[in-house]
Amino acid sequence: MLRDRGKIDRLFYILYFCLHMKFSQYHISDKIKKNLTELGFLKPTDIQYKSIPSIMKGEDVLAIAQTGTGKTAAFAIPIVDRLFAKKRHRENKSIRCLVMVPTRELAVQINEVFSKIAANTPLKILTTFGGADQTTQIKALKTGIDILISTPGRMFDLRSQGYIDLSETEVLILDEADHMLALGFIKDIQDVIKHLPRRYQTLFFSATIDEKIKDLAYSIVRNPIRIQLSPKDPVSKNIDHQVAYIEMDDKRFFLERMIREKEESKMLVFVRTKVRAERLAKAMERVNIKTLTMHGDKHQEDRLEVMETFRKGDIRVLIATDISARGIDIPGIHYVINYDLPDVAENYVHRIGRTGRGTERGHALTFCAPEEKPILEIIQGFLGKEIRQMEIDKSDYRMTLALTEEVNTNWQKLLDEAATAKSSKRKKKKK
Ligand code: ADP
Ligand code: MG
């Protein structure tokens, strides 16, 4: 019994030690530790705690952890540390670590995390993506890049033109891995893998993964991958999410009311298509609400500017398509609104995962029209539970429609038009 007690005490001690182990106690270089302190990263998050040792050992890792739990630093810290410790051979012009991500904005964001963790080291980090000038990217590539963060399309182009050397690449990282291995990207990924050396380390990170993609992931790596963390509920516990039943044509009035009522909040509104994003922005403009839009039809410079404006909070409502559903980390998004339901169930998790990041609490509300109920059911099936319903009683529903400034503006417009018509008639009579 006493011996057991000793064991239990030891276990508690280990647990206590683990939970409280700080980055300062890790076997990583002092320079990186200092950078982490500057970032305000003192203790690892769960996924960092679980995956960093395996990555440091050189193992292949498939890590599934909820949105906003610090997956970027989970792969960036050990990789930066290793590449910094092991200097590159002068002759070697190959990319040492390749990070593939689905969107340009995510590439830029991940570059920032890597750059901060690698601050004051000689490591060279570069981002390449479509829509931007190739020449500057090509020039930078010639100097020998340690960490390249890229979207698959541009990566494919640059590699097939011979500007990217993968012959001595040590690490391949797929962030949003399930998405990167799905239709649309898989061909580009397979092309990249073909050009990698015989031995390299693979790291897959995502908040969601299904069995099919998991099998595919296992099939493209030779070593068995370790699954580090697999939450039962894919939705982060920091997020309070609900669904409200609203007719399709009434949705904009509810959005208008929410924006006005939560006047201090940053809000990310997801719609189904580019056209709907622009249309909704126009509808908001008519009621004097300033919004930003983000979708695939926007020019590259505009895309980056939009994200910067939203990040700074100069305009606090961003209307976006699923292009912004994955990976984007903007602290202080208090609300995610699913103005339309997502086409794919897992995107529900990714969309609402843009709120409740790190230790923040977040809210998400889905506007579900009667015709969207079948999609809602698929999403609930994917989550394995029902989404809590926000009850809107009839009078409140009616009031929301009555509150809109659109009606008032329209009235004002009609009155103005009537007034102009009257005065011009009078003028004509006088003549
Ligand atoms: P995920 O990829 O899991 O969705 P991110 O890597 O984007 O999450 O990180 C989410 C937020 O958590 C970021 O704002 C990041 O700065 C913060 N973060 C990550 N690791 C730590 C840490 N160890 N301590 C404090 N904050 C952290
Ligand atoms: Mg991420």
Short mmCIF file of C-alpha atoms and ligand atoms in Angstrom, two decimals:
data_model
loop_
_atom_site.label_atom_id
_atom_site.label_comp_id
_atom_site.label_asym_id
_atom_site.label_seq_id
_atom_site.Cartn_x
_atom_site.Cartn_y
_atom_site.Cartn_z
CA MET A 1 0.00 0.00 0.00
CA LEU A 2 2.76 2.37 1.06
CA ARG A 3 4.70 1.44 -2.02
CA ASP A 4 1.65 2.27 -4.11
CA ARG A 5 1.36 5.55 -2.31
CA GLY A 6 4.93 6.34 -3.24
CA LYS A 7 4.17 5.50 -6.85
CA ILE A 8 1.10 7.70 -6.84
CA ASP A 9 3.06 10.56 -5.32
CA ARG A 10 5.69 10.16 -7.97
CA LEU A 11 3.05 10.13 -10.67
CA PHE A 12 1.53 13.32 -9.30
CA TYR A 13 4.95 14.88 -9.17
CA ILE A 14 5.61 13.96 -12.81
CA LEU A 15 2.19 15.25 -13.82
CA TYR A 16 2.75 18.47 -11.88
CA PHE A 17 6.16 18.86 -13.44
CA CYS A 18 4.81 18.20 -16.92
CA LEU A 19 1.92 20.58 -16.63
CA HIS A 20 4.20 23.27 -15.31
CA MET A 21 7.22 22.65 -17.47
CA LYS A 22 8.18 25.91 -19.06
CA PHE A 23 9.91 26.55 -22.37
CA SER A 24 12.88 27.71 -20.31
CA GLN A 25 13.34 24.07 -19.23
CA TYR A 26 13.31 22.70 -22.79
CA HIS A 27 16.43 21.53 -24.56
CA ILE A 28 16.29 24.28 -27.11
CA SER A 29 18.77 27.05 -27.76
CA ASP A 30 18.78 30.12 -25.53
CA LYS A 31 18.20 32.36 -28.49
CA ILE A 32 14.95 30.59 -29.36
CA LYS A 33 13.90 30.64 -25.70
CA LYS A 34 14.45 34.37 -25.63
CA ASN A 35 12.31 34.78 -28.75
CA LEU A 36 9.54 32.72 -27.18
CA THR A 37 9.61 34.92 -24.09
CA GLU A 38 9.33 37.99 -26.32
CA LEU A 39 6.28 36.39 -27.92
CA GLY A 40 4.79 35.84 -24.47
CA PHE A 41 5.03 32.05 -24.87
CA LEU A 42 6.12 30.81 -21.46
CA LYS A 43 4.56 27.36 -21.23
CA PRO A 44 3.72 25.01 -24.07
CA THR A 45 0.09 24.38 -24.92
CA ASP A 46 -1.08 20.74 -24.78
CA ILE A 47 -0.38 20.02 -28.42
CA GLN A 48 3.02 21.70 -28.18
CA TYR A 49 3.83 19.72 -25.06
CA LYS A 50 2.88 16.48 -26.78
CA SER A 51 4.37 16.97 -30.21
CA ILE A 52 7.60 18.95 -29.66
CA PRO A 53 9.62 16.02 -28.17
CA SER A 54 8.64 13.66 -31.04
CA ILE A 55 9.47 16.26 -33.65
CA MET A 56 12.79 16.94 -31.97
CA LYS A 57 13.58 13.23 -32.17
CA GLY A 58 12.95 13.35 -35.91
CA GLU A 59 9.77 11.28 -35.85
CA ASP A 60 6.93 11.68 -38.31
CA VAL A 61 3.93 13.23 -36.62
CA LEU A 62 0.26 13.47 -37.45
CA ALA A 63 -1.16 15.88 -34.92
CA ILE A 64 -4.84 16.59 -34.59
CA ALA A 65 -5.75 19.29 -32.12
CA GLN A 66 -8.60 21.75 -31.92
CA THR A 67 -8.53 25.19 -33.52
CA GLY A 68 -6.56 27.88 -31.75
CA THR A 69 -4.46 25.52 -29.64
CA GLY A 70 -1.07 26.66 -30.95
CA LYS A 71 -0.34 24.11 -33.66
CA THR A 72 1.86 26.53 -35.63
CA ALA A 73 4.39 26.94 -32.84
CA ALA A 74 4.15 23.19 -32.15
CA PHE A 75 5.95 22.54 -35.43
CA ALA A 76 7.80 25.85 -35.75
CA ILE A 77 9.67 25.72 -32.41
CA PRO A 78 11.40 22.33 -32.83
CA ILE A 79 12.14 22.87 -36.52
CA VAL A 80 13.59 26.33 -36.09
CA ASP A 81 15.66 25.05 -33.20
CA ARG A 82 17.06 22.15 -35.22
CA LEU A 83 17.80 24.15 -38.37
CA PHE A 84 19.47 26.82 -36.27
CA ALA A 85 21.60 24.30 -34.39
CA LYS A 86 22.64 22.41 -37.52
CA LYS A 87 24.21 24.83 -39.96
CA ARG A 88 23.57 24.52 -43.66
CA HIS A 89 26.35 23.37 -45.91
CA ARG A 90 27.51 26.34 -47.99
CA GLU A 91 27.08 24.49 -51.29
CA ASN A 92 23.60 23.34 -50.44
CA LYS A 93 20.96 25.50 -52.09
CA SER A 94 18.08 23.18 -51.30
CA ILE A 95 15.07 24.21 -49.22
CA ARG A 96 15.62 22.68 -45.78
CA CYS A 97 12.05 22.80 -44.56
CA LEU A 98 8.98 23.10 -46.75
CA VAL A 99 5.66 24.17 -45.25
CA MET A 100 2.59 23.82 -47.44
CA VAL A 101 -0.62 25.69 -46.63
CA PRO A 102 -3.88 26.21 -48.50
CA THR A 103 -4.08 30.01 -48.73
CA ARG A 104 -1.88 33.04 -49.22
CA GLU A 105 -3.03 34.71 -46.04
CA LEU A 106 -2.16 31.63 -44.04
CA ALA A 107 1.26 31.49 -45.70
CA VAL A 108 1.94 35.08 -44.67
CA GLN A 109 0.73 34.43 -41.14
CA ILE A 110 2.84 31.30 -40.70
CA ASN A 111 5.87 33.12 -42.06
CA GLU A 112 5.36 35.67 -39.29
CA VAL A 113 5.31 32.98 -36.59
CA PHE A 114 8.45 31.31 -37.99
CA SER A 115 10.18 34.67 -38.33
CA LYS A 116 9.43 35.65 -34.74
CA ILE A 117 10.60 32.31 -33.37
CA ALA A 118 13.74 32.52 -35.54
CA ALA A 119 14.41 36.20 -34.83
CA ASN A 120 18.12 37.11 -34.57
CA THR A 121 19.22 33.84 -36.14
CA PRO A 122 20.69 33.57 -39.65
CA LEU A 123 17.79 31.38 -40.82
CA LYS A 124 16.23 32.54 -44.07
CA ILE A 125 12.47 32.26 -44.33
CA LEU A 126 10.46 32.91 -47.48
CA THR A 127 6.84 32.82 -48.55
CA THR A 128 5.75 32.12 -52.10
CA PHE A 129 2.21 32.24 -53.39
CA GLY A 130 0.31 32.95 -56.54
CA GLY A 131 -0.89 36.39 -57.51
CA ALA A 132 2.38 38.00 -56.47
CA ASP A 133 5.39 38.87 -58.63
CA GLN A 134 7.48 35.77 -59.35
CA THR A 135 10.76 37.55 -60.04
CA THR A 136 11.41 38.69 -56.47
CA GLN A 137 10.47 35.24 -55.19
CA ILE A 138 12.87 33.60 -57.67
CA LYS A 139 15.68 35.99 -56.71
CA ALA A 140 15.23 35.14 -53.04
CA LEU A 141 15.12 31.41 -53.76
CA LYS A 142 18.55 31.58 -55.39
CA THR A 143 20.15 32.71 -52.15
CA GLY A 144 19.31 29.44 -50.38
CA ILE A 145 16.23 29.38 -48.19
CA ASP A 146 15.98 27.45 -44.93
CA ILE A 147 12.23 27.52 -44.50
CA LEU A 148 9.86 27.98 -47.41
CA ILE A 149 6.15 28.48 -46.80
CA SER A 150 4.07 28.08 -49.92
CA THR A 151 0.67 27.43 -51.41
CA PRO A 152 0.67 24.35 -53.66
CA GLY A 153 -0.04 26.09 -56.97
CA ARG A 154 2.88 28.50 -56.87
CA MET A 155 5.09 25.78 -55.42
CA PHE A 156 4.27 23.54 -58.38
CA ASP A 157 5.04 26.31 -60.89
CA LEU A 158 8.35 27.32 -59.32
CA ARG A 159 9.46 23.73 -58.90
CA SER A 160 8.63 22.71 -62.44
CA GLN A 161 10.54 25.76 -63.70
CA GLY A 162 13.51 24.52 -61.70
CA TYR A 163 13.67 27.34 -59.17
CA ILE A 164 13.01 25.18 -56.15
CA ASP A 165 15.52 22.55 -55.15
CA LEU A 166 14.08 19.88 -52.89
CA SER A 167 16.91 17.40 -53.22
CA GLU A 168 18.13 17.86 -49.66
CA THR A 169 14.92 18.87 -47.92
CA GLU A 170 14.81 17.59 -44.36
CA VAL A 171 11.25 18.35 -43.33
CA LEU A 172 7.88 18.53 -45.08
CA ILE A 173 5.07 20.14 -43.11
CA LEU A 174 1.44 20.17 -44.19
CA ASP A 175 -0.63 22.57 -42.13
CA GLU A 176 -4.39 22.06 -42.49
CA ALA A 177 -3.20 18.63 -43.58
CA ASP A 178 -6.59 17.06 -44.29
CA HIS A 179 -7.36 19.89 -46.69
CA MET A 180 -3.95 19.66 -48.33
CA LEU A 181 -4.44 15.95 -48.96
CA ALA A 182 -7.94 16.38 -50.34
CA LEU A 183 -8.95 16.77 -53.94
CA GLY A 184 -7.65 19.97 -55.46
CA PHE A 185 -4.30 19.91 -53.70
CA ILE A 186 -3.26 16.26 -53.56
CA LYS A 187 -1.75 16.22 -57.08
CA ASP A 188 0.55 19.14 -56.26
CA ILE A 189 1.55 17.51 -52.98
CA GLN A 190 2.33 14.23 -54.72
CA ASP A 191 4.48 16.13 -57.19
CA VAL A 192 6.43 17.69 -54.35
CA ILE A 193 6.92 14.35 -52.61
CA LYS A 194 8.34 12.86 -55.81
CA HIS A 195 11.17 15.37 -55.67
CA LEU A 196 12.06 15.00 -52.03
CA PRO A 197 15.10 12.95 -50.99
CA ARG A 198 14.77 9.37 -49.76
CA ARG A 199 14.68 10.33 -46.11
CA TYR A 200 12.86 13.30 -44.69
CA GLN A 201 10.56 14.02 -41.78
CA THR A 202 6.84 14.54 -42.35
CA LEU A 203 4.61 16.60 -40.08
CA PHE A 204 0.87 16.75 -40.60
CA PHE A 205 -1.17 19.19 -38.51
CA SER A 206 -4.89 19.88 -38.53
CA ALA A 207 -7.97 20.32 -36.38
CA THR A 208 -9.95 17.75 -38.38
CA ILE A 209 -9.24 14.58 -40.26
CA ASP A 210 -11.46 11.80 -41.53
CA GLU A 211 -10.62 8.12 -41.92
CA LYS A 212 -10.14 8.31 -45.67
CA ILE A 213 -7.65 11.14 -45.45
CA LYS A 214 -5.98 9.47 -42.50
CA ASP A 215 -5.39 6.36 -44.63
CA LEU A 216 -4.03 8.53 -47.41
CA ALA A 217 -1.74 10.28 -44.93
CA TYR A 218 -0.40 6.94 -43.72
CA SER A 219 0.10 5.79 -47.29
CA ILE A 220 2.39 8.65 -48.26
CA VAL A 221 4.79 8.34 -45.37
CA ARG A 222 6.98 5.35 -44.83
CA ASN A 223 7.36 5.56 -41.08
CA PRO A 224 4.29 5.10 -38.98
CA ILE A 225 2.92 8.43 -37.87
CA ARG A 226 2.11 9.16 -34.29
CA ILE A 227 -1.25 10.63 -33.51
CA GLN A 228 -0.69 13.06 -30.72
CA LEU A 229 -4.00 14.42 -29.69
CA SER A 230 -7.45 13.59 -30.88
CA PRO A 231 -10.25 15.52 -29.25
CA LYS A 232 -13.68 13.89 -29.03
CA ASP A 233 -15.36 17.19 -29.64
CA PRO A 234 -13.75 18.86 -32.65
CA VAL A 235 -15.06 22.26 -31.52
CA SER A 236 -12.76 24.09 -29.10
CA LYS A 237 -14.21 24.35 -25.60
CA ASN A 238 -13.59 28.11 -25.73
CA ILE A 239 -16.33 28.54 -28.30
CA ASP A 240 -19.96 28.97 -27.46
CA HIS A 241 -21.85 28.14 -30.65
CA GLN A 242 -25.52 28.27 -31.48
CA VAL A 243 -27.89 28.11 -34.41
CA ALA A 244 -30.81 30.45 -35.12
CA TYR A 245 -33.57 29.68 -37.60
CA ILE A 246 -33.95 32.64 -39.93
CA GLU A 247 -35.56 32.92 -43.36
CA MET A 248 -33.03 33.42 -46.14
CA ASP A 249 -34.38 36.87 -47.08
CA ASP A 250 -34.39 38.06 -43.47
CA LYS A 251 -30.81 37.15 -42.71
CA ARG A 252 -29.40 40.54 -43.57
CA PHE A 253 -31.66 42.30 -41.08
CA PHE A 254 -30.49 40.00 -38.33
CA LEU A 255 -26.88 40.60 -39.28
CA GLU A 256 -27.50 44.35 -39.29
CA ARG A 257 -28.99 44.16 -35.81
CA MET A 258 -26.14 42.04 -34.49
CA ILE A 259 -23.50 44.39 -35.85
CA ARG A 260 -25.24 47.37 -34.25
CA GLU A 261 -25.79 45.66 -30.92
CA LYS A 262 -22.23 44.38 -30.65
CA GLU A 263 -20.67 47.64 -31.60
CA GLU A 264 -17.34 46.91 -29.94
CA SER A 265 -16.91 43.45 -31.44
CA LYS A 266 -14.83 42.19 -34.31
CA MET A 267 -17.01 39.96 -36.43
CA LEU A 268 -16.21 37.47 -39.16
CA VAL A 269 -19.16 36.67 -41.39
CA PHE A 270 -19.02 33.62 -43.64
CA VAL A 271 -21.01 33.38 -46.85
CA ARG A 272 -21.21 30.69 -49.50
CA THR A 273 -19.96 32.52 -52.60
CA LYS A 274 -17.94 35.50 -53.79
CA VAL A 275 -21.05 37.06 -55.30
CA ARG A 276 -22.95 36.73 -52.04
CA ALA A 277 -20.04 38.32 -50.17
CA GLU A 278 -20.14 41.41 -52.39
CA ARG A 279 -23.92 41.53 -52.36
CA LEU A 280 -24.06 41.38 -48.59
CA ALA A 281 -21.39 44.08 -48.30
CA LYS A 282 -23.56 46.30 -50.54
CA ALA A 283 -26.63 45.61 -48.41
CA MET A 284 -24.69 46.61 -45.30
CA GLU A 285 -23.40 49.73 -47.03
CA ARG A 286 -26.99 50.74 -47.73
CA VAL A 287 -27.62 50.82 -43.99
CA ASN A 288 -24.35 52.66 -43.35
CA ILE A 289 -22.39 49.71 -42.05
CA LYS A 290 -18.82 49.50 -43.24
CA THR A 291 -17.54 46.03 -44.00
CA LEU A 292 -14.58 44.38 -45.67
CA THR A 293 -14.82 41.48 -48.09
CA MET A 294 -12.45 38.62 -48.69
CA HIS A 295 -12.69 36.04 -51.46
CA GLY A 296 -10.77 34.46 -54.30
CA ASP A 297 -11.63 37.13 -56.87
CA LYS A 298 -9.76 39.84 -55.04
CA HIS A 299 -6.35 41.06 -56.17
CA GLN A 300 -3.38 39.99 -54.12
CA GLU A 301 -2.58 43.46 -52.76
CA ASP A 302 -6.22 43.97 -51.81
CA ARG A 303 -6.30 40.63 -50.00
CA LEU A 304 -3.34 41.50 -47.83
CA GLU A 305 -4.66 45.00 -47.18
CA VAL A 306 -8.08 43.67 -46.17
CA MET A 307 -6.53 41.30 -43.65
CA GLU A 308 -4.36 44.08 -42.24
CA THR A 309 -7.30 46.48 -41.90
CA PHE A 310 -9.36 43.82 -40.16
CA ARG A 311 -6.48 42.77 -37.94
CA LYS A 312 -5.96 46.36 -36.82
CA GLY A 313 -9.70 46.71 -36.27
CA ASP A 314 -10.07 49.81 -38.46
CA ILE A 315 -13.11 48.10 -39.95
CA ARG A 316 -14.51 45.49 -37.64
CA VAL A 317 -16.70 43.36 -39.91
CA LEU A 318 -15.20 41.02 -42.49
CA ILE A 319 -17.44 39.17 -44.91
CA ALA A 320 -15.57 36.17 -46.28
CA THR A 321 -15.93 32.94 -48.19
CA ASP A 322 -14.42 29.69 -46.94
CA ILE A 323 -11.06 30.93 -48.18
CA SER A 324 -10.68 32.46 -44.69
CA ALA A 325 -12.08 29.45 -42.85
CA ARG A 326 -8.80 27.72 -42.21
CA GLY A 327 -5.91 28.66 -40.01
CA ILE A 328 -6.37 32.42 -39.85
CA ASP A 329 -5.37 33.64 -36.41
CA ILE A 330 -6.67 37.10 -35.64
CA PRO A 331 -6.92 37.70 -31.93
CA GLY A 332 -10.05 39.48 -30.78
CA ILE A 333 -12.59 38.08 -33.24
CA HIS A 334 -15.47 37.92 -30.78
CA TYR A 335 -18.07 36.59 -33.17
CA VAL A 336 -18.19 34.29 -36.12
CA ILE A 337 -21.45 34.39 -38.03
CA ASN A 338 -22.32 31.65 -40.47
CA TYR A 339 -24.54 33.78 -42.67
CA ASP A 340 -24.76 30.78 -44.97
CA LEU A 341 -24.03 27.26 -43.90
CA PRO A 342 -20.75 25.81 -45.15
CA ASP A 343 -20.89 23.29 -48.00
CA VAL A 344 -18.56 20.86 -46.25
CA ALA A 345 -19.25 19.82 -42.68
CA GLU A 346 -15.71 20.14 -41.35
CA ASN A 347 -15.60 23.75 -42.47
CA TYR A 348 -18.14 24.46 -39.74
CA VAL A 349 -15.42 23.59 -37.22
CA HIS A 350 -12.78 25.61 -39.06
CA ARG A 351 -15.00 28.65 -39.59
CA ILE A 352 -16.11 28.95 -35.97
CA GLY A 353 -12.52 28.17 -34.95
CA ARG A 354 -11.56 31.71 -36.00
CA THR A 355 -12.92 32.84 -32.64
CA GLY A 356 -11.94 31.57 -29.19
CA ARG A 357 -8.23 31.47 -30.01
CA GLY A 358 -5.68 30.58 -27.35
CA THR A 359 -7.24 31.46 -24.00
CA GLU A 360 -9.86 33.81 -25.47
CA ARG A 361 -13.54 32.99 -25.33
CA GLY A 362 -15.51 33.14 -28.54
CA HIS A 363 -19.05 33.07 -29.87
CA ALA A 364 -20.45 31.68 -33.06
CA LEU A 365 -23.92 31.94 -34.49
CA THR A 366 -25.24 30.12 -37.52
CA PHE A 367 -28.16 31.58 -39.47
CA CYS A 368 -30.04 28.58 -40.79
CA ALA A 369 -32.80 29.02 -43.37
CA PRO A 370 -35.40 26.26 -43.74
CA GLU A 371 -33.85 25.13 -47.02
CA GLU A 372 -30.48 24.74 -45.28
CA LYS A 373 -31.71 22.31 -42.63
CA PRO A 374 -30.42 19.22 -44.45
CA ILE A 375 -26.87 20.69 -44.40
CA LEU A 376 -27.27 21.53 -40.73
CA GLU A 377 -28.11 17.91 -40.07
CA ILE A 378 -24.99 16.73 -41.85
CA ILE A 379 -22.91 19.15 -39.77
CA GLN A 380 -24.52 17.93 -36.56
CA GLY A 381 -23.80 14.36 -37.64
CA PHE A 382 -20.17 15.32 -38.16
CA LEU A 383 -20.00 16.96 -34.72
CA GLY A 384 -21.77 14.02 -33.14
CA LYS A 385 -24.15 16.33 -31.34
CA GLU A 386 -26.83 18.93 -31.85
CA ILE A 387 -25.91 22.58 -31.98
CA ARG A 388 -27.71 24.57 -29.28
CA GLN A 389 -30.64 26.50 -30.70
CA MET A 390 -31.05 30.20 -30.09
CA GLU A 391 -34.75 30.81 -29.61
CA ILE A 392 -36.07 33.90 -31.31
CA ASP A 393 -39.66 34.58 -30.37
CA LYS A 394 -42.07 35.90 -32.96
CA SER A 395 -42.20 39.47 -31.67
CA ASP A 396 -38.42 39.69 -31.49
CA TYR A 397 -38.20 38.34 -35.03
CA ARG A 398 -40.67 40.96 -36.24
CA MET A 399 -38.88 43.69 -34.35
CA THR A 400 -35.59 42.83 -36.04
CA LEU A 401 -37.20 43.34 -39.43
CA ALA A 402 -38.75 46.61 -38.27
CA LEU A 403 -35.48 47.91 -36.86
CA THR A 404 -33.59 47.89 -40.10
CA GLU A 405 -32.37 51.19 -41.40
CA GLU A 406 -32.83 49.86 -44.90
CA VAL A 407 -36.57 50.53 -44.71
CA ASN A 408 -35.91 53.96 -43.24
CA THR A 409 -33.32 54.75 -45.85
CA ASN A 410 -35.66 53.62 -48.57
CA TRP A 411 -38.40 55.81 -47.16
CA GLN A 412 -36.01 58.73 -47.00
CA LYS A 413 -34.96 58.05 -50.57
CA LEU A 414 -38.58 57.99 -51.72
CA LEU A 415 -39.35 61.22 -49.84
CA ASP A 416 -36.29 62.88 -51.35
CA GLU A 417 -37.27 61.71 -54.82
CA ALA A 418 -40.83 62.98 -54.29
CA ALA A 419 -39.50 66.33 -53.11
CA THR A 420 -37.23 66.71 -56.15
CA ALA A 421 -40.06 65.72 -58.48
CA LYS A 422 -42.36 68.30 -56.85
CA SER A 423 -39.86 71.13 -57.06
CA SER A 424 -39.02 70.42 -60.68
CA LYS A 425 -42.78 70.42 -61.50
CA ARG A 426 -43.10 73.79 -59.77
CA LYS A 427 -40.17 75.14 -61.73
CA LYS A 428 -41.76 73.98 -64.98
CA LYS A 429 -45.07 75.67 -64.05
CA LYS A 430 -43.30 78.96 -63.30
CA LYS A 431 -41.74 78.91 -66.73
P1 ADP B 1 -3.94 26.59 -34.36
O1 ADP B 1 -3.02 26.46 -35.52
O2 ADP B 1 -3.91 25.43 -33.43
O3 ADP B 1 -5.34 26.95 -34.74
P2 ADP B 1 -2.28 28.92 -33.78
O4 ADP B 1 -0.98 28.26 -33.96
O5 ADP B 1 -2.74 29.84 -34.83
O6 ADP B 1 -3.42 27.84 -33.48
O7 ADP B 1 -2.23 29.66 -32.36
C1 ADP B 1 -3.36 30.24 -31.76
C2 ADP B 1 -2.94 31.38 -30.84
O8 ADP B 1 -2.28 30.88 -29.68
C3 ADP B 1 -1.98 32.34 -31.51
O9 ADP B 1 -2.45 33.66 -31.35
C4 ADP B 1 -0.67 32.13 -30.80
O10 ADP B 1 0.07 33.31 -30.71
C5 ADP B 1 -1.10 31.62 -29.43
N1 ADP B 1 -0.11 30.70 -28.81
C6 ADP B 1 0.44 29.62 -29.38
N2 ADP B 1 1.27 28.99 -28.51
C7 ADP B 1 1.23 29.67 -27.36
C8 ADP B 1 1.86 29.51 -26.08
N3 ADP B 1 2.68 28.50 -25.82
N4 ADP B 1 1.58 30.42 -25.11
C9 ADP B 1 0.73 31.43 -25.37
N5 ADP B 1 0.10 31.64 -26.54
C10 ADP B 1 0.34 30.77 -27.53
MG MG B 2 -3.23 26.52 -37.54
#
